[in-house]
Amino acid sequence: MSETQQGVVTVAESGSGPYSQLVHAGRHVLSADEPDASGGHDVGPSPYEYLLAGLGACTAMTVRSYVERHNWGLRRTTVELSHEKRPAADGNSMINHFHRAIHLDGDLTEQQKLKLLEIAERCPVSQTLRRSSTIESSLTDAAPPFAAWARSEDRTATITRKDIP
């Protein structure tokens, strides 16, 4: 498999279930799937779970970066997230609602904790989710090398949920 571009993610059907996907992000290979209740085989997180993971990771990294610059006594940050669709004010459409609970373990004052909450609100993924985006899609004839590998009948590695820590 060829080296991938930094920041490029390739997703290809794995062939191990109707919705099962292999995700290649840099040198990392992950799985994605839908839960059993949605017709998948639950061999990896769902797309919305990956979105929540990105938001949580960005939140914790942003907090850690700020704490490191200010030499505060934060030992560990844990972020719990959930997502739901709620009716919009117009009553006709739905909006995405993300809930993020941030647990800060360390020797911090209340003022420091409130500052870290403010900093968490400014993590780049939070900012991305709060503003409108455009998504450009196109069709191409040739699949990238990873996609061809994922479809290959003779691949030797199969990733299952138990393989992922």
Coordinates of C-alpha atoms in Angstrom, one line a residue:
M1 CA 0.0 0.0 0.0
S2 CA 1.3 3.4 -0.9
E3 CA 2.0 6.2 1.6
T4 CA -1.0 8.4 2.2
Q5 CA -1.2 12.2 2.4
Q6 CA -1.3 13.8 5.8
G7 CA -4.9 14.7 6.7
V8 CA -6.4 12.5 4.0
V9 CA -8.8 9.8 5.2
T10 CA -9.9 6.9 2.9
V11 CA -13.0 4.8 3.8
A12 CA -13.8 1.6 1.9
E13 CA -16.3 -1.1 2.4
S14 CA -14.6 -4.0 4.2
G15 CA -16.8 -6.7 2.8
S16 CA -17.5 -8.2 6.2
G17 CA -21.0 -6.8 6.6
P18 CA -23.5 -4.6 4.8
Y19 CA -22.3 -1.4 6.4
S20 CA -18.8 -2.4 7.7
Q21 CA -16.0 0.0 6.6
L22 CA -12.3 0.1 6.9
V23 CA -11.0 3.6 7.6
H24 CA -7.4 4.5 6.7
A25 CA -6.3 7.7 8.4
G26 CA -2.6 8.3 7.8
R27 CA -0.9 5.1 9.1
H28 CA -3.9 4.1 11.2
V29 CA -6.5 1.5 10.2
L30 CA -9.8 1.6 12.0
S31 CA -13.2 0.0 11.4
A32 CA -16.6 1.6 11.3
D33 CA -20.0 0.0 11.2
E34 CA -23.6 0.4 12.3
P35 CA -24.9 -1.3 15.4
D36 CA -26.8 -4.6 15.1
A37 CA -30.1 -2.7 15.7
S38 CA -29.5 -0.7 12.6
G39 CA -28.6 -3.7 10.4
G40 CA -24.8 -3.6 10.8
H41 CA -22.5 -6.1 12.6
D42 CA -21.2 -3.6 15.2
V43 CA -17.5 -4.2 14.3
G44 CA -16.6 -0.6 14.9
P45 CA -18.0 2.7 16.0
S46 CA -20.8 4.3 14.0
P47 CA -20.2 7.4 11.9
Y48 CA -21.7 9.6 14.6
E49 CA -19.6 7.9 17.3
Y50 CA -16.5 8.9 15.2
L51 CA -17.8 12.4 15.0
L52 CA -18.2 12.5 18.8
A53 CA -14.8 11.0 19.2
G54 CA -13.3 13.8 17.1
L55 CA -15.1 16.4 19.1
G56 CA -14.0 14.8 22.4
A57 CA -10.4 14.3 21.4
C58 CA -10.1 17.9 20.1
T59 CA -11.7 19.2 23.3
A60 CA -9.2 17.3 25.6
M61 CA -6.2 18.3 23.4
T62 CA -7.2 21.9 23.4
V63 CA -7.6 21.9 27.2
R64 CA -4.2 20.1 27.6
S65 CA -2.5 22.6 25.3
Y66 CA -3.7 25.5 27.3
V67 CA -2.8 23.9 30.6
E68 CA 0.7 23.1 29.4
R69 CA 1.3 26.7 28.4
H70 CA 0.1 27.9 31.8
N71 CA 1.6 25.2 34.0
W72 CA -1.6 24.4 35.8
G73 CA -2.1 21.3 37.9
L74 CA -4.4 19.3 35.6
R75 CA -3.8 15.6 35.8
R76 CA -6.4 14.3 33.4
T77 CA -9.3 15.4 31.2
T78 CA -12.1 13.1 30.4
V79 CA -14.8 14.1 28.0
E80 CA -18.2 12.3 27.7
L81 CA -20.3 13.1 24.6
S82 CA -23.7 12.3 23.1
H83 CA -25.6 13.4 20.1
E84 CA -29.3 13.7 19.2
K85 CA -31.5 15.4 16.6
R86 CA -34.0 17.8 18.1
P87 CA -36.9 19.7 16.4
A88 CA -35.8 23.2 15.4
A89 CA -37.6 26.3 16.5
D90 CA -39.5 26.4 13.1
G91 CA -41.1 23.0 14.0
N92 CA -40.4 21.7 10.5
S93 CA -36.7 20.8 10.6
M94 CA -34.3 19.1 12.9
I95 CA -31.1 20.4 14.4
N96 CA -28.1 18.5 15.8
H97 CA -27.6 18.7 19.5
F98 CA -24.3 17.7 21.0
H99 CA -23.8 17.3 24.8
R100 CA -20.3 17.5 26.1
A101 CA -19.5 16.8 29.8
I102 CA -15.9 17.7 30.7
H103 CA -14.3 16.2 33.8
L104 CA -11.2 17.9 35.0
D105 CA -9.1 15.9 37.5
G106 CA -6.4 18.0 39.2
D107 CA -5.5 20.9 41.5
L108 CA -7.5 23.7 39.9
T109 CA -9.3 26.7 41.2
E110 CA -12.9 27.3 40.2
Q111 CA -11.7 30.2 38.1
Q112 CA -9.2 27.9 36.3
K113 CA -12.0 25.4 35.7
L114 CA -14.3 28.0 34.2
K115 CA -11.4 29.3 32.0
L116 CA -10.8 25.7 30.8
L117 CA -14.5 25.4 29.9
E118 CA -14.2 28.6 27.9
I119 CA -11.1 27.2 26.2
A120 CA -12.9 23.9 25.4
E121 CA -15.7 25.8 23.7
R122 CA -13.0 27.2 21.3
C123 CA -11.6 23.8 20.2
P124 CA -11.3 23.7 16.4
V125 CA -13.8 20.9 15.9
S126 CA -16.4 22.7 18.1
Q127 CA -15.9 25.8 15.9
T128 CA -16.3 23.6 12.7
L129 CA -19.6 22.1 14.0
R130 CA -21.0 25.5 14.9
R131 CA -20.6 27.0 11.5
S132 CA -22.0 26.0 8.1
S133 CA -19.8 23.9 5.9
T134 CA -19.7 22.9 2.3
I135 CA -19.0 19.4 1.1
E136 CA -17.8 18.9 -2.5
S137 CA -18.4 15.4 -3.9
S138 CA -17.2 13.9 -7.2
L139 CA -17.1 10.6 -8.8
T140 CA -13.8 9.0 -10.0
D141 CA -13.1 5.9 -12.1
A142 CA -10.1 4.7 -10.2
A143 CA -10.2 3.6 -6.5
P144 CA -7.2 4.6 -4.4
P145 CA -4.9 1.8 -3.4
F146 CA -6.4 1.4 0.0
A147 CA -9.9 0.9 -1.4
A148 CA -8.6 -1.8 -3.7
W149 CA -6.9 -3.5 -0.8
A150 CA -10.1 -3.4 1.3
R151 CA -12.1 -5.1 -1.5
S152 CA -9.4 -7.7 -2.1
E153 CA -10.6 -11.3 -1.5
D154 CA -7.1 -12.4 -0.5
R155 CA -6.3 -9.9 2.2
T156 CA -4.8 -11.5 5.3
A157 CA -5.8 -9.0 8.0
T158 CA -9.3 -8.7 9.2
I159 CA -10.1 -6.1 11.9
T160 CA -12.7 -6.9 14.4
R161 CA -14.0 -5.0 17.4
K162 CA -11.9 -7.1 19.8
D163 CA -8.7 -6.1 17.9
I164 CA -9.4 -2.4 18.7
P165 CA -8.4 -1.3 22.2

